[in-house]
Structure formats: C-alpha cells, structure tokens
Coordinates of C-alpha atoms (C1' of nucleotides) in Angstrom, one line a residue:
Chain A
M25 CA 51.5 -13.5 -25.2
P26 CA 48.2 -13.2 -23.3
D27 CA 47.8 -14.5 -19.8
T28 CA 45.1 -16.8 -20.8
F29 CA 45.0 -18.1 -24.2
L30 CA 41.7 -16.8 -25.4
D31 CA 41.7 -13.4 -23.6
K32 CA 41.2 -10.3 -25.6
D33 CA 41.7 -7.6 -23.1
T34 CA 42.4 -7.3 -19.4
P35 CA 39.4 -7.2 -17.2
A36 CA 38.8 -4.8 -14.3
N37 CA 39.6 -6.8 -11.2
R38 CA 40.7 -10.3 -10.1
F39 CA 37.2 -11.6 -10.0
A40 CA 36.3 -10.5 -13.5
R41 CA 39.6 -11.9 -14.6
A42 CA 39.0 -15.3 -13.1
R43 CA 35.5 -15.3 -14.7
E44 CA 37.1 -14.7 -18.2
A45 CA 39.6 -17.5 -17.6
Q46 CA 36.8 -19.8 -16.7
A47 CA 35.0 -19.0 -19.9
A48 CA 38.0 -20.0 -21.9
A49 CA 38.7 -23.1 -19.9
L50 CA 36.0 -25.3 -21.5
L51 CA 37.0 -24.4 -25.0
E52 CA 40.7 -25.1 -24.1
D53 CA 39.8 -28.5 -22.8
Y54 CA 37.8 -29.4 -25.9
V55 CA 40.5 -28.2 -28.2
E56 CA 43.1 -30.2 -26.4
M57 CA 41.0 -33.3 -26.4
I58 CA 40.1 -33.0 -30.1
G59 CA 43.8 -32.7 -30.8
D60 CA 44.5 -35.8 -28.7
L61 CA 41.8 -37.8 -30.4
T62 CA 42.9 -36.7 -33.9
A63 CA 46.5 -37.8 -33.1
E64 CA 45.3 -41.1 -31.7
L65 CA 42.6 -42.1 -34.0
G66 CA 43.0 -39.8 -37.1
E67 CA 39.8 -38.0 -36.3
A68 CA 37.8 -36.7 -33.4
R69 CA 34.2 -38.1 -33.4
V70 CA 31.5 -36.4 -31.3
A71 CA 30.8 -39.6 -29.4
D72 CA 34.4 -40.0 -28.4
I73 CA 34.7 -36.4 -27.4
A74 CA 31.5 -36.7 -25.3
E75 CA 32.8 -39.8 -23.5
R76 CA 36.2 -38.3 -22.6
M77 CA 34.7 -35.1 -21.4
N78 CA 32.1 -37.0 -19.4
V79 CA 29.2 -35.2 -21.0
S80 CA 26.3 -36.3 -23.0
Q81 CA 26.6 -36.4 -26.8
P82 CA 24.2 -33.4 -27.3
T83 CA 26.3 -31.3 -24.8
A84 CA 29.4 -32.2 -26.8
T85 CA 27.7 -31.2 -30.0
K86 CA 26.7 -27.8 -28.5
S87 CA 30.2 -27.1 -27.3
I88 CA 31.6 -28.1 -30.6
A89 CA 29.3 -25.6 -32.3
R90 CA 30.8 -22.9 -30.1
L91 CA 34.3 -24.0 -31.0
K92 CA 33.3 -23.6 -34.6
R93 CA 31.9 -20.2 -34.0
E94 CA 35.1 -19.1 -32.4
G95 CA 37.1 -20.4 -35.4
L96 CA 38.9 -23.2 -33.4
A97 CA 37.4 -26.2 -35.2
T98 CA 35.5 -27.3 -38.3
S99 CA 33.1 -30.1 -39.0
R100 CA 30.4 -31.1 -41.4
P101 CA 27.2 -32.7 -40.4
Y102 CA 27.5 -36.4 -39.3
R103 CA 31.3 -36.2 -39.9
G104 CA 34.3 -35.8 -37.5
V105 CA 35.6 -32.7 -35.9
F106 CA 38.8 -31.1 -36.9
L107 CA 40.9 -28.3 -35.5
T108 CA 41.7 -25.2 -37.5
D109 CA 45.3 -23.9 -37.5
E110 CA 44.4 -21.7 -34.7
G111 CA 42.7 -24.5 -32.8
A112 CA 45.8 -26.8 -33.3
R113 CA 48.1 -24.1 -32.0
L114 CA 45.9 -23.5 -29.0
A115 CA 45.8 -27.3 -28.4
D116 CA 49.6 -27.4 -28.4
R117 CA 50.0 -24.6 -25.9
V118 CA 47.2 -26.0 -23.6
R119 CA 48.9 -29.4 -23.7
A120 CA 52.2 -28.1 -22.9
R121 CA 50.9 -26.0 -20.1
H122 CA 49.1 -28.9 -18.6
R123 CA 52.2 -31.0 -18.6
T124 CA 54.1 -28.3 -16.9
V125 CA 51.6 -27.8 -14.2
V126 CA 51.4 -31.5 -13.5
A127 CA 55.1 -31.9 -13.4
F128 CA 55.5 -28.9 -11.2
L129 CA 53.0 -30.2 -8.7
V130 CA 54.6 -33.6 -8.6
R131 CA 57.9 -31.8 -8.0
M132 CA 56.2 -30.1 -5.0
G133 CA 55.5 -33.5 -3.6
V134 CA 51.9 -33.9 -4.8
P135 CA 51.1 -37.5 -5.8
E136 CA 50.8 -38.0 -9.5
E137 CA 47.1 -38.9 -9.5
I138 CA 46.1 -35.9 -7.5
A139 CA 48.5 -33.6 -9.5
E140 CA 46.6 -34.7 -12.6
L141 CA 43.2 -34.0 -11.0
D142 CA 44.2 -30.6 -9.6
A143 CA 46.0 -29.5 -12.7
E144 CA 42.8 -29.9 -14.7
G145 CA 41.3 -27.0 -12.8
I146 CA 44.5 -25.0 -12.0
E147 CA 46.0 -24.8 -15.4
H148 CA 43.4 -22.5 -16.9
H149 CA 44.3 -19.8 -14.3
V150 CA 48.1 -20.0 -14.6
S151 CA 49.4 -16.9 -16.3
Q152 CA 52.4 -16.9 -18.5
V153 CA 54.5 -15.4 -15.8
T154 CA 53.5 -18.0 -13.3
L155 CA 54.0 -20.7 -15.8
S156 CA 57.5 -19.5 -16.5
A157 CA 58.2 -19.6 -12.8
F158 CA 57.0 -23.2 -12.7
E159 CA 59.3 -24.0 -15.6
A160 CA 62.2 -22.3 -13.8
V161 CA 61.6 -24.5 -10.7
L162 CA 61.4 -27.6 -12.9
K163 CA 64.7 -26.7 -14.6
G164 CA 66.3 -26.6 -11.1
E165 CA 66.6 -22.9 -10.9
D166 CA 65.0 -23.2 -7.5
P167 CA 63.9 -19.8 -6.1
A168 CA 63.3 -21.0 -2.6
Chain B
M1 CA 38.2 -33.1 4.8
P2 CA 36.9 -32.8 1.2
D3 CA 39.1 -31.7 -1.6
T4 CA 36.9 -28.8 -2.4
F5 CA 35.0 -27.2 0.5
L6 CA 31.5 -27.7 -1.0
D7 CA 31.9 -31.1 -2.4
K8 CA 29.6 -33.9 -1.4
D9 CA 30.9 -36.8 -3.4
T10 CA 33.7 -37.5 -5.8
P11 CA 32.8 -37.1 -9.5
A12 CA 33.6 -39.5 -12.2
N13 CA 36.6 -38.0 -14.0
R14 CA 38.9 -35.0 -13.9
F15 CA 36.7 -32.9 -16.1
A16 CA 33.6 -33.6 -14.1
R17 CA 35.6 -32.8 -11.0
A18 CA 36.9 -29.5 -12.3
R19 CA 33.2 -28.6 -13.2
E20 CA 32.2 -29.3 -9.6
A21 CA 35.0 -27.2 -8.2
Q22 CA 34.0 -24.4 -10.5
A23 CA 30.4 -24.5 -9.3
A24 CA 31.7 -24.1 -5.7
A25 CA 34.1 -21.3 -6.6
L26 CA 31.6 -18.5 -6.9
L27 CA 30.0 -19.3 -3.6
E28 CA 33.4 -19.5 -1.9
D29 CA 34.3 -16.0 -3.2
Y30 CA 31.1 -14.5 -2.0
V31 CA 31.4 -16.0 1.4
E32 CA 34.9 -14.8 1.8
M33 CA 34.0 -11.3 0.7
I34 CA 30.9 -11.1 3.0
G35 CA 33.2 -12.2 5.8
D36 CA 35.7 -9.5 4.9
L37 CA 33.1 -6.8 4.7
T38 CA 31.5 -7.8 7.9
A39 CA 34.9 -7.6 9.7
E40 CA 35.7 -4.3 8.1
L41 CA 32.3 -2.5 8.3
G42 CA 30.2 -4.5 10.7
E43 CA 27.9 -5.7 8.0
A44 CA 27.9 -6.7 4.3
R45 CA 25.6 -4.6 2.1
V46 CA 24.5 -5.8 -1.2
A47 CA 25.9 -2.7 -3.0
D48 CA 29.4 -3.2 -1.4
I49 CA 29.4 -6.9 -2.3
A50 CA 28.4 -6.1 -5.9
E51 CA 31.1 -3.4 -6.2
R52 CA 33.9 -5.7 -4.9
M53 CA 32.9 -8.6 -7.0
N54 CA 32.6 -6.3 -10.0
V55 CA 29.0 -7.3 -10.9
S56 CA 25.8 -5.4 -11.0
Q57 CA 23.7 -5.1 -7.9
P58 CA 21.0 -7.6 -9.1
T59 CA 23.6 -10.1 -9.9
A60 CA 24.9 -9.9 -6.4
T61 CA 21.4 -10.2 -5.0
K62 CA 20.8 -13.3 -7.1
S63 CA 24.0 -14.9 -5.9
I64 CA 23.2 -14.0 -2.3
A65 CA 19.9 -15.8 -2.7
R66 CA 21.8 -18.9 -3.7
L67 CA 24.1 -18.5 -0.6
K68 CA 20.9 -18.4 1.5
R69 CA 19.5 -21.5 -0.2
E70 CA 22.8 -23.3 0.5
G71 CA 22.6 -22.3 4.1
L72 CA 25.8 -20.2 4.0
A73 CA 24.2 -16.8 4.6
T74 CA 21.1 -15.1 5.9
S75 CA 19.4 -11.7 5.2
R76 CA 16.2 -9.9 5.5
P77 CA 14.8 -7.7 2.7
Y78 CA 16.6 -4.3 2.4
R79 CA 19.0 -5.4 5.2
G80 CA 22.5 -6.5 5.2
V81 CA 23.8 -10.0 4.6
F82 CA 25.3 -12.1 7.3
L83 CA 27.1 -15.4 7.3
T84 CA 25.8 -18.5 9.0
D85 CA 28.1 -20.5 11.3
E86 CA 28.7 -22.8 8.4
G87 CA 29.3 -19.8 6.1
A88 CA 31.8 -18.2 8.5
R89 CA 33.7 -21.4 8.8
L90 CA 33.9 -21.7 5.0
A91 CA 35.0 -18.1 4.8
D92 CA 37.8 -18.8 7.2
R93 CA 39.1 -21.8 5.3
V94 CA 38.8 -20.0 1.9
R95 CA 40.7 -17.0 3.2
A96 CA 43.4 -19.2 4.7
R97 CA 43.8 -21.2 1.5
H98 CA 43.9 -18.0 -0.6
R99 CA 46.7 -16.7 1.6
T100 CA 48.6 -19.9 1.3
V101 CA 48.3 -20.0 -2.5
V102 CA 49.4 -16.4 -2.9
A103 CA 52.3 -16.9 -0.5
F104 CA 53.3 -20.0 -2.3
L105 CA 53.3 -18.4 -5.7
V106 CA 55.3 -15.5 -4.4
R107 CA 57.8 -18.0 -3.0
M108 CA 58.1 -19.6 -6.4
G109 CA 59.2 -16.2 -7.8
V110 CA 55.9 -14.9 -9.1
P111 CA 55.5 -11.1 -8.5
E112 CA 53.0 -10.3 -5.7
E113 CA 50.4 -8.7 -8.0
I114 CA 50.3 -11.5 -10.5
A115 CA 50.3 -14.0 -7.7
E116 CA 47.2 -12.3 -6.3
L117 CA 45.4 -12.5 -9.8
D118 CA 46.3 -16.0 -10.5
A119 CA 45.5 -17.3 -7.0
E120 CA 42.0 -16.1 -7.5
G121 CA 41.4 -18.7 -10.2
I122 CA 43.8 -21.3 -8.9
E123 CA 42.7 -21.6 -5.3
H124 CA 39.4 -23.2 -6.0
H125 CA 41.1 -26.2 -7.7
V126 CA 43.8 -26.8 -5.1
S127 CA 43.0 -30.1 -3.1
Q128 CA 43.9 -30.5 0.5
V129 CA 46.8 -32.6 -0.4
T130 CA 48.2 -30.0 -2.8
L131 CA 47.5 -27.3 -0.2
S132 CA 49.5 -29.2 2.4
A133 CA 52.3 -29.6 -0.1
F134 CA 52.4 -25.9 -0.6
E135 CA 52.4 -25.3 3.1
A136 CA 55.3 -27.7 3.5
V137 CA 57.2 -25.7 0.9
L138 CA 56.5 -22.4 2.7
K139 CA 57.6 -23.9 6.0
G140 CA 60.9 -24.6 4.3
E141 CA 60.6 -28.4 4.0
D142 CA 61.5 -27.9 0.4
P143 CA 60.9 -31.1 -1.6
A144 CA 62.9 -30.0 -4.7
Chain C
dT20 C1' 7.4 15.5 8.4
dG21 C1' 7.7 14.7 3.9
dA22 C1' 10.4 14.8 -0.4
dT23 C1' 14.3 13.1 -2.4
dA24 C1' 18.3 10.2 -2.5
dA25 C1' 20.1 5.9 -1.8
dG26 C1' 19.8 1.1 -1.5
dT27 C1' 17.4 -3.2 -2.6
dA28 C1' 14.2 -6.2 -5.0
dT29 C1' 12.0 -7.8 -9.1
dA30 C1' 11.1 -8.6 -13.9
dG31 C1' 12.8 -10.0 -17.9
dC32 C1' 16.3 -10.5 -21.2
dT33 C1' 21.0 -13.1 -22.9
dA34 C1' 24.4 -16.9 -23.2
dT35 C1' 26.5 -21.0 -21.4
dG36 C1' 26.5 -25.6 -20.3
dG37 C1' 24.2 -29.4 -18.5
dC38 C1' 20.3 -33.0 -19.5
dT39 C1' 16.6 -36.4 -22.0
dA40 C1' 13.9 -37.7 -25.8
dT41 C1' 13.6 -38.1 -30.5
dA42 C1' 14.5 -37.4 -35.4
dT43 C1' 17.7 -38.1 -38.9
dT44 C1' 21.8 -39.8 -41.3
dT45 C1' 25.5 -43.0 -42.1
dC46 C1' 27.4 -47.4 -41.7
dG47 C1' 27.9 -52.2 -41.5
dT48 C1' 26.3 -56.5 -42.7
dG49 C1' 23.4 -60.4 -44.0
Chain D
dC16 C1' 20.9 -53.5 -51.5
dA17 C1' 18.2 -53.0 -47.9
dC18 C1' 17.6 -53.1 -43.2
dG19 C1' 19.0 -52.5 -38.4
dA20 C1' 22.4 -50.5 -35.5
dA21 C1' 25.2 -46.8 -34.5
dA22 C1' 26.3 -42.1 -34.7
dT23 C1' 24.9 -37.4 -35.0
dA24 C1' 21.5 -33.6 -35.0
dT25 C1' 17.7 -31.2 -33.1
dA26 C1' 14.1 -29.9 -29.9
dG27 C1' 13.2 -28.5 -25.7
dC28 C1' 13.9 -28.5 -20.8
dC29 C1' 16.8 -26.8 -16.4
dA30 C1' 20.0 -23.9 -13.5
dT31 C1' 23.6 -20.5 -13.3
dA32 C1' 25.4 -16.1 -13.9
dG33 C1' 25.5 -12.0 -16.2
dC34 C1' 22.9 -7.6 -17.7
dT35 C1' 19.4 -3.3 -17.9
dA36 C1' 15.3 -1.2 -16.6
dT37 C1' 12.1 -0.3 -13.1
dA38 C1' 9.6 -0.8 -8.8
dC39 C1' 9.7 -0.5 -4.0
dT40 C1' 11.8 0.6 0.8
dT41 C1' 14.6 2.9 3.8
dA42 C1' 17.1 6.7 5.2
dT43 C1' 18.4 11.4 5.3
dC44 C1' 17.8 16.2 5.8
dA45 C1' 15.7 20.6 4.8

DNA sequence: TGATAAGTATAGCTATGGCTATATTTCGTG
DNA sequence: CACGAAATATAGCCATAGCTATACTTATCA
C-alpha cells in the first residue's frame, strides 16, 4: 500500500514528498465528502459539496472536473456527482484514516474539537507505517 | 499564540483552516531552511536553498520574493538571503516544532526515517494545543 | 585584467485552486 | 404548461508554485 493514497512513485526528498501529499489532499477531501453526501442524501450535489468545503460553487465544479479526470468520480451536466469504484474505495480509506487520527489525538489528550481541526490537515501526511503505530496505541499496545 | 504561526484570524471551517495552514507551510519551510543555512554557512544562497528544497533556482527566487514581501527575509540582488528578526523567530519556532513532532512520532514507534518524512507534512497542521500534548507525552506524562 | 564559470534574475509557460459575474438548464409551482 | 427560482456551467480574473530558457552580474583565475 502506498504511503499516500494517490501517490504513484516516491519523490526525491521530504519536501517533494510533502508537496505530493498536499496535491492529493484536496482530492481526498472531496472524495470523502462526496461519499458522505451520497450516503446521507442519496446523491452529492455541487451546491452541497461547495457549501461543506467552504468554497464557491464554481470552485467546487472545477475540482469535481479534476476528480473526473482522475477517474475518481463521474457526473453528467446539471446532475449530481457520483464516485467511481476507485473513488469509493479511496473515500473509505480516507474516512477510516481520519477517524483513526482524530481518535489518536484525543487519546493523546487533545480536546475533541481541536483534534478534529488538526486532523484535517495532519491526516494527509500520515504514512501507513505511522497510521499503524497510531492504531497500535489506540489498541492499548502502548509503546511509551 | 496562534495555532499556526502565520495565521491572522480563524477561518470558517476545518477545510478553510487547513487551506490556511497549507499557505503558511511553504514559507515556514523556507524560513527554517534559510536559518539552517545561515547557521551552517554564514549565509543562505539561492542555489543552496533551491537544492535543499528540491526546486529549481527560479522557483526558489520567487518564493524568496514572497518571504521578503511578508517581512520574513531580506536580500539584495545577487547576494545572499537573510532572515529578519521576525523571520528568525519564526524559524526557531518551526524548528522546535519539527523536532517535537519527529520525537513524538518516534516515541509512538515510528521508525526515525519515516518519522522525519511524515513530520515534514504533519508539523504545519499541529496546533499549539496538540503540540503541548505531544510535549507532555515526551516528558513522560503519558495520558494513555 | 579580462575571459570564463558560476550564481542570480527575468521572461514566459503550465496547472491548481480560489473568486465574481453571467449564461444556461432544470425544477417546482401557480 | 409556462414562468420564476434554484442549481449548474462557463468565462474570465487573481495568486501561488512549479518549470525551462535566457539574460545579466559577480567571482575566479590564467
């Protein structure tokens, strides 16, 4: 499994790697949100996506176009947005990772609300190895 | 103290907040690196900055221009780059935070190398509250 | 000292991810 | 069913952050 979900290959140094993770982050957020909206409302509409992401509707449309290009979502003009199988799998992994990071931070003594805020940025940079370490801590196999 | 070092105000939701943190991240990295180079070599040259950041020289020049605009660094044409007092203070905080995040991840059982890689992305999204929680864990006040 | 090498700046391109304004389509309802 | 409201798309703008190619300065050394 790759370190970040959308990575293809491993970049040269830590800065290049962080840049790649960042590029994937936005797509990950959109995919997760579209998954959430679909589960809640049966479909993900552009207006709802834009509202939850706190961006304007044209910005959401543009990002959705990118999701489609990347094979993560589909949509027809003036219709809702849906995840492809690949998009849905990605959404599941992103959601699980998010939950793990939040739970871990809370376990470390971070207040729920702040954990939620910080996790939003942190989660996209947590490698599989680190995620497993977090899970181990949560399971009580405390390494400290 | 602000959650992220360059923040002015608090954005609307977690996504907007993560976007702000990301905008600050690049500047933080440059400032830290310029501080490192100055300490090591007496001055920070554009070519060295570019090499360490793994970007081309013109890209480094452009980012340095932004640092100057933001009042974090100074430079004269064809000469080295130097941090302002504000830049130097920021560099110190960024460096300390980076060390804390790496040490914390290592304590959680993450291998040193991976901790270093992940920290590069994570550190920019760790709020002061979360950072304090990490420090507490490192001091042995284990909350688990 | 003056030619060349090394370092820096500038021009100009790309893509991303924001935005507002406006056109277009779909939907709901009188 | 047709009209107005709501939703979506499109056009066109901005800044950032990357790149290559090239111009210009500075520095070195024969």
